[in-house]
PDB file of C-alpha atoms in Angstrom:
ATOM      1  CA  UNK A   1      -1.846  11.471   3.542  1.00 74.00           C
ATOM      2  CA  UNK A   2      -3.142  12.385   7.078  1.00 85.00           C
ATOM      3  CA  UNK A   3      -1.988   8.790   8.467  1.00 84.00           C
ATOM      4  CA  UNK A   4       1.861   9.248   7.893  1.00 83.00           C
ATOM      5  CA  UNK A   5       1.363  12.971   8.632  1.00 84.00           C
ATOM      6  CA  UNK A   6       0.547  11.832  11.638  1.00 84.00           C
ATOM      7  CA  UNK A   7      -2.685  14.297  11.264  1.00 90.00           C
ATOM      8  CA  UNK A   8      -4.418  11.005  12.633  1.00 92.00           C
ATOM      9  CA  UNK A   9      -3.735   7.884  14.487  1.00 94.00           C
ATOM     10  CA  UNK A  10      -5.789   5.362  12.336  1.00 94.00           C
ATOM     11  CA  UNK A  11      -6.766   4.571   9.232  1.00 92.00           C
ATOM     12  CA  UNK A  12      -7.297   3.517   5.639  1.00 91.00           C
ATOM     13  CA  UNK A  13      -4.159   3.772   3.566  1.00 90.00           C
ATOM     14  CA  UNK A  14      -3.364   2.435   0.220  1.00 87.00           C
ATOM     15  CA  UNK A  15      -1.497  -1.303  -0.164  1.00 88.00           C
ATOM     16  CA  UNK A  16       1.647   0.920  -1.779  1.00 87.00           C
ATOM     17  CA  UNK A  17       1.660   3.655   0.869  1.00 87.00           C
ATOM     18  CA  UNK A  18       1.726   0.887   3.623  1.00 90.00           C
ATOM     19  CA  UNK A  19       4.553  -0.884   1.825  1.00 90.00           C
ATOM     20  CA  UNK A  20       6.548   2.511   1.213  1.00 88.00           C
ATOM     21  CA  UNK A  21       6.816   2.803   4.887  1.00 87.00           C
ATOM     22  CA  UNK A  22       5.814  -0.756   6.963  1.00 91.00           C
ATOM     23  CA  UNK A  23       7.398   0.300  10.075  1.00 90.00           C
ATOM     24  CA  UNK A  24       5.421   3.214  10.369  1.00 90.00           C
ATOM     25  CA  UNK A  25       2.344   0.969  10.851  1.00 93.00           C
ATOM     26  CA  UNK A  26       0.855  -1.902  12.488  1.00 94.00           C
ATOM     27  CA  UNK A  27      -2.271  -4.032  10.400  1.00 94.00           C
ATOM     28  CA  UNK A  28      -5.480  -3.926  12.056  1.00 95.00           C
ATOM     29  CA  UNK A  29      -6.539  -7.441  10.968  1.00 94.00           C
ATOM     30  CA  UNK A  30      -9.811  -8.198   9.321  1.00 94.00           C
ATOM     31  CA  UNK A  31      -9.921  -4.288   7.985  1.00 95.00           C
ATOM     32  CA  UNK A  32      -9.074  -3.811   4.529  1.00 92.00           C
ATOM     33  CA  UNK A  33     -10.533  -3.020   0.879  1.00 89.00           C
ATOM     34  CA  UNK A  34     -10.361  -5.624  -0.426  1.00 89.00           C
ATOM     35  CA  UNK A  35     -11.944  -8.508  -3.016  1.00 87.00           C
ATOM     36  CA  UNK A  36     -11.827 -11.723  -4.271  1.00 86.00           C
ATOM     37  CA  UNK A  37     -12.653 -11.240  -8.192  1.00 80.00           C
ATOM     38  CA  UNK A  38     -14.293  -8.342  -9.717  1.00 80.00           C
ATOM     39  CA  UNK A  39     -13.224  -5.245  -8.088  1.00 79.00           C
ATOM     40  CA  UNK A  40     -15.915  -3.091  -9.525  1.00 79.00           C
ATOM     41  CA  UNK A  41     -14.060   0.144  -9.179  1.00 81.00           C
ATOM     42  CA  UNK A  42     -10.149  -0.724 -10.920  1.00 88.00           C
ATOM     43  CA  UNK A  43     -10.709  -0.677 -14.807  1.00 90.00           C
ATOM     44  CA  UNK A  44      -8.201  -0.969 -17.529  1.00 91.00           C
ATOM     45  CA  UNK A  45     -10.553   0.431 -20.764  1.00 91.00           C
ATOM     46  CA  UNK A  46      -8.914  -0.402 -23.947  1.00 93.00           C
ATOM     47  CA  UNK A  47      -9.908  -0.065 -27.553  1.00 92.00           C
ATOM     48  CA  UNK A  48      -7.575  -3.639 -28.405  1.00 93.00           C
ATOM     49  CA  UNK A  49      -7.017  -6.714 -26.182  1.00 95.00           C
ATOM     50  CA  UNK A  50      -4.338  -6.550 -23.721  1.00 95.00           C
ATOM     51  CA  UNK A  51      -2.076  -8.412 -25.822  1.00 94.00           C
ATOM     52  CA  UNK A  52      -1.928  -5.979 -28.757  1.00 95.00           C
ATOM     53  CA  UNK A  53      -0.841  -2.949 -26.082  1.00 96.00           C
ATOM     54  CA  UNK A  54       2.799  -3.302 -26.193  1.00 96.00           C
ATOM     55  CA  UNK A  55       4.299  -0.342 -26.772  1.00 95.00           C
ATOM     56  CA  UNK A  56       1.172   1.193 -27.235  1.00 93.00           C
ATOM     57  CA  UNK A  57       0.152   4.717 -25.314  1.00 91.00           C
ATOM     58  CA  UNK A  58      -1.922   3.828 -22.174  1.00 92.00           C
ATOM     59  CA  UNK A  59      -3.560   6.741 -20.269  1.00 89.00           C
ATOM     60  CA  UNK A  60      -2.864   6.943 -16.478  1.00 88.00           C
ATOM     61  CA  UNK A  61      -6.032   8.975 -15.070  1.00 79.00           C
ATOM     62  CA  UNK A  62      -5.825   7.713 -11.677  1.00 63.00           C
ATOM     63  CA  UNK A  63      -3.111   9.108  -9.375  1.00 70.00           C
ATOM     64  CA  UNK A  64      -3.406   5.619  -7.443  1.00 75.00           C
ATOM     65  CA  UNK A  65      -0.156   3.772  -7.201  1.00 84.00           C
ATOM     66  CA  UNK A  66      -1.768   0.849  -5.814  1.00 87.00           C
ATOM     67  CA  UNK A  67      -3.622   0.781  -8.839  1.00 89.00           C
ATOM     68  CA  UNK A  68      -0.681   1.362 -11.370  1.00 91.00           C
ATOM     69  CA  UNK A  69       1.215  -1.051  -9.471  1.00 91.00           C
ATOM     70  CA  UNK A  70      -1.463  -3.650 -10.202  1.00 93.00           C
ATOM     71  CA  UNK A  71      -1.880  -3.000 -13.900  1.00 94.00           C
ATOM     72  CA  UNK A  72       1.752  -3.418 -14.296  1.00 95.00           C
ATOM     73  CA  UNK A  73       1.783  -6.714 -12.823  1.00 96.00           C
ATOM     74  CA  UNK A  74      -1.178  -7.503 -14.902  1.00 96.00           C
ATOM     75  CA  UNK A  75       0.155  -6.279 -18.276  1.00 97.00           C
ATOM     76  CA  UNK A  76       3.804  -7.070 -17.765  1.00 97.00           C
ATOM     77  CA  UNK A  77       4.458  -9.984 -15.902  1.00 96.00           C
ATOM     78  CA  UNK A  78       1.045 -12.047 -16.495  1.00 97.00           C
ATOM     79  CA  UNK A  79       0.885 -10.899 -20.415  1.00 96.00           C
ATOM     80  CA  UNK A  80       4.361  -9.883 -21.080  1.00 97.00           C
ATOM     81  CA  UNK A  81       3.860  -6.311 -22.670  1.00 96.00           C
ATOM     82  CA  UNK A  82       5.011  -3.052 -21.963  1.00 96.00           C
ATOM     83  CA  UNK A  83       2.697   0.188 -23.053  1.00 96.00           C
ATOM     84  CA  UNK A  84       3.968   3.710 -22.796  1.00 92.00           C
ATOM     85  CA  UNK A  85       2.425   4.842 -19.760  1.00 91.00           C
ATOM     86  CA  UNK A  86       1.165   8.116 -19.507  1.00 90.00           C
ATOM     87  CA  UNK A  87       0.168  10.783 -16.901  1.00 85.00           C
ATOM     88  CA  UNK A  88      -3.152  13.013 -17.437  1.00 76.00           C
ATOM     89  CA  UNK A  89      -1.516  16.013 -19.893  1.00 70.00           C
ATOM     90  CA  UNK A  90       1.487  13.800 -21.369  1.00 69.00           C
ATOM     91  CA  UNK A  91      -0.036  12.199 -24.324  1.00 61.00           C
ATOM     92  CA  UNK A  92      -0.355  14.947 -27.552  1.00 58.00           C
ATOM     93  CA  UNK A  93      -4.189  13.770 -27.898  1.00 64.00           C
ATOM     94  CA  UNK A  94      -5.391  11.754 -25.222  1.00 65.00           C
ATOM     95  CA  UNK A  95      -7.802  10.383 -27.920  1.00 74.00           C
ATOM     96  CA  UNK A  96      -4.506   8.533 -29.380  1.00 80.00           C
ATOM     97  CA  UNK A  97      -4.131   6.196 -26.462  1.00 87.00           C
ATOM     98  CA  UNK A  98      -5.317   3.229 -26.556  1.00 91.00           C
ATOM     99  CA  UNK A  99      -6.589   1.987 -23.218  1.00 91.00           C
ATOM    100  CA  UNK A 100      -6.750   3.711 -20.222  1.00 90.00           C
ATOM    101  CA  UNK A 101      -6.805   3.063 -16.350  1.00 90.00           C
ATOM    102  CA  UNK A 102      -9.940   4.478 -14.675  1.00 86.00           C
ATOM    103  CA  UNK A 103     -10.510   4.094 -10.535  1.00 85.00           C
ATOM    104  CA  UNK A 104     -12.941   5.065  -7.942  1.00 78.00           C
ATOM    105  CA  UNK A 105     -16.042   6.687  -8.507  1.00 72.00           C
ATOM    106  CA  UNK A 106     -14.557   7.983 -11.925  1.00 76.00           C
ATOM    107  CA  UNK A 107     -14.268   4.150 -12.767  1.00 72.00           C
ATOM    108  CA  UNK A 108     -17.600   3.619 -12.144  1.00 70.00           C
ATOM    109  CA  UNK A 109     -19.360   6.424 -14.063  1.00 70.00           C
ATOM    110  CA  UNK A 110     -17.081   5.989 -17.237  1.00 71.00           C
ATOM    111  CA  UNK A 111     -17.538   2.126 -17.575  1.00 71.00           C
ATOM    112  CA  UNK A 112     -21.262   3.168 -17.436  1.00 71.00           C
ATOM    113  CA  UNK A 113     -20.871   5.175 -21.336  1.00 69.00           C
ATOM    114  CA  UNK A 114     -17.526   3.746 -22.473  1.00 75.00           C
ATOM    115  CA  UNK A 115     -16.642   3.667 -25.974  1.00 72.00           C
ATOM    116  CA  UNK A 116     -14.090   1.054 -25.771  1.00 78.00           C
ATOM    117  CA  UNK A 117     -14.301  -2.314 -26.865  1.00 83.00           C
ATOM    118  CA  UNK A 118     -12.525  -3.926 -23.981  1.00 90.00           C
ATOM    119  CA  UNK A 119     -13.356  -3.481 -20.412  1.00 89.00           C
ATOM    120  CA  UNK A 120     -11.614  -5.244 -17.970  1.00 92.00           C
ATOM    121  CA  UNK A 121     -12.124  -5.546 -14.219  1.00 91.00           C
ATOM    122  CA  UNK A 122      -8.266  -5.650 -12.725  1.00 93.00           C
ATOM    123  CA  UNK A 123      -9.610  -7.371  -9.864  1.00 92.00           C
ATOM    124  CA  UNK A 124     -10.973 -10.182 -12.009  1.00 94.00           C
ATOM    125  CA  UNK A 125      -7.428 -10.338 -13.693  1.00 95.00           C
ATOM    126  CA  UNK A 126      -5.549 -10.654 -10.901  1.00 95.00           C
ATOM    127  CA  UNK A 127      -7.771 -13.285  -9.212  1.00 94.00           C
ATOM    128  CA  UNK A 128      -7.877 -15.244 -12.878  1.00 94.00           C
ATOM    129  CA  UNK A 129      -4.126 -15.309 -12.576  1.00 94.00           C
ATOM    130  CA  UNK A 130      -3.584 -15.938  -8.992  1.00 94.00           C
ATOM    131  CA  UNK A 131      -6.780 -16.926  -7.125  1.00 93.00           C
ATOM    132  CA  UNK A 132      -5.468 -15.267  -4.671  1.00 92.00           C
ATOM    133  CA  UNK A 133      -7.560 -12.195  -2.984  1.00 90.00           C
ATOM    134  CA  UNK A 134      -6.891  -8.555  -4.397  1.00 90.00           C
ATOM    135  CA  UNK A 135      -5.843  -6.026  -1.633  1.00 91.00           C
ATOM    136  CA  UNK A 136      -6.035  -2.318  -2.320  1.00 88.00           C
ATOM    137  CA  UNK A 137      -5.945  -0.668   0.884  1.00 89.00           C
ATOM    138  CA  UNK A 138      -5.496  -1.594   4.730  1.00 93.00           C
ATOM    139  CA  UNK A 139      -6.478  -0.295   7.809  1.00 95.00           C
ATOM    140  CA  UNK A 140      -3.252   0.771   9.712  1.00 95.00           C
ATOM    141  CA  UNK A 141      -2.126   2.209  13.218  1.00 96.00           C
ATOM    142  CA  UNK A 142      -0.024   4.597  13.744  1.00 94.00           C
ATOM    143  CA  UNK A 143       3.399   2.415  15.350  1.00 92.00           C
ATOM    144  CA  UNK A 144       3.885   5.151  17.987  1.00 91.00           C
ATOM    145  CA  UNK A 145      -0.260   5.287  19.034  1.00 94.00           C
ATOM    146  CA  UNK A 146       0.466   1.249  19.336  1.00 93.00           C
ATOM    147  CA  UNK A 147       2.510   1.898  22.005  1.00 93.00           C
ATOM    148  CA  UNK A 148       1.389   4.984  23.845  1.00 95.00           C
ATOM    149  CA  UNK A 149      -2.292   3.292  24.046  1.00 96.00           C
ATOM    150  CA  UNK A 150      -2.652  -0.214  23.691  1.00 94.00           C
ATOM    151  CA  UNK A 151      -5.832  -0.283  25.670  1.00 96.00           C
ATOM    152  CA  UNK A 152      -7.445   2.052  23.362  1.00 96.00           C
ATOM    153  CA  UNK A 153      -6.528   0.229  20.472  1.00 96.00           C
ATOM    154  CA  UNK A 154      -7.953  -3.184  21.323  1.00 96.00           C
ATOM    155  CA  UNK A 155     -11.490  -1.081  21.970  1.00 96.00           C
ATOM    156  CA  UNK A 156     -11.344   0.915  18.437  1.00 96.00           C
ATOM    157  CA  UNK A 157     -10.469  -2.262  16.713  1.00 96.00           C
ATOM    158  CA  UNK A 158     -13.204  -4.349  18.376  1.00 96.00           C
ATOM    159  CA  UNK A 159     -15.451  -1.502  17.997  1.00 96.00           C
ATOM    160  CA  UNK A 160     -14.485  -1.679  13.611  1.00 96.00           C
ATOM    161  CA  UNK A 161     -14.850  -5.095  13.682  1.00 96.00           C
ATOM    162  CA  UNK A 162     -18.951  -4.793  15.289  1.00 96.00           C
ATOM    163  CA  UNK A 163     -19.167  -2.249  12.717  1.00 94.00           C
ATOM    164  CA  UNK A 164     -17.786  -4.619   9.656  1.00 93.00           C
ATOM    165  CA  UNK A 165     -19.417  -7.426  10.609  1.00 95.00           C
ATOM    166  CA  UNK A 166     -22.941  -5.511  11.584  1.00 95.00           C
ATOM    167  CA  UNK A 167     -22.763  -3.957   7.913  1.00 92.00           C
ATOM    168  CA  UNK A 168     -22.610  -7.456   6.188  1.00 91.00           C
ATOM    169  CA  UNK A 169     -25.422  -8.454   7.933  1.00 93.00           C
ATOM    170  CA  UNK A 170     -27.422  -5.490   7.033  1.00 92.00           C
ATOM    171  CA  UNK A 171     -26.026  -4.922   3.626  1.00 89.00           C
ATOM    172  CA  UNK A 172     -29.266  -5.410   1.721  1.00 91.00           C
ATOM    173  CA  UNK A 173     -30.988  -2.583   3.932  1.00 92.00           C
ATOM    174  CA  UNK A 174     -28.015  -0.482   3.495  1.00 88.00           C
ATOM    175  CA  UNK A 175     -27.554  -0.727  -0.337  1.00 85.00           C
ATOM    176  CA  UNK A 176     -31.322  -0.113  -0.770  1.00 87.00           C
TER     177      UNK A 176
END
């Protein structure tokens, strides 16, 4: 990505890609993408419930590690079951699997006309399980930009913050 490219200074990066590398980056605080229940964009669509998917082939359409990382939690550690994950081209007849993960704006449009019994939020999972709020991605600084203009930084992330907090208020205008 352009962040630990260095192509920019700051900006959005996933919760995995922060924790790959954490001394790359410092947290802007109050910046992130984040919920606390349904995530409307993270989907695991699956034609059983999640307890009949062990062992079972799961499609992985989403290149998203954040995401992947999340389902795993969700399947194996909070329901104890292990599909066979697998990538976009791996599976002999896609139509065989029997759930797949869906994100983004592809998430949206396919819960829309799914033929799958099950839909499940992952956000709503993970907050079921936890109650704890579901981070996907964070906004981050560049370590060395930190340090070469500190000044700057305090302005940009005051500036984010007006922004944030001016686009809650306004939210209904905006969605309309």
């Amino acid at each position: 990505d352009f962040l630990a490219q260095g192509a920019i200074d700051i900006g959005f990066i996933s919760a995995c890609g922060y924790a790959a590398n954490p001394d790359n980056y410092k947290i802007l605080s109050g910046l992130s993408i984040s919920d606390c229940g349904s995530s409307g964009s993270v989907f695991l669509l699956s034609h059983v419930p999640l307890d009949q998917l062990n062992l079972q082939p799961l499609l992985l359409t989403s290149q998203a590690e954040t995401s992947l990382g999340l389902l795993k939690i969700i399947l194996e550690e909070f329901n104890k079951v292990s599909p066979i994950y697998l990538r976009e081209g791996e599976a002999a007849d896609e139509r065989d699997c029997k759930a797949v993960l869906v994100t983004g704006d592809e998430a949206i449009s396919l819960v829309q006309g799914s033929t799958h019994l099950y839909q499940f939020d992952l956000g709503d999972l993970w907050h079921q399980e936890t109650s704890l709020p579901l981070v996907l991605g964070i906004c981050a600084v560049r370590e060395d930009f930190c340090e070469k203009h500190p000044g700057l930084l305090t302005e940009v992330h005051e500036e984010l913050l007006r922004c944030r907090d001016e686009g809650i208020r306004e939210l209904e205008i905006i969605c309309a």
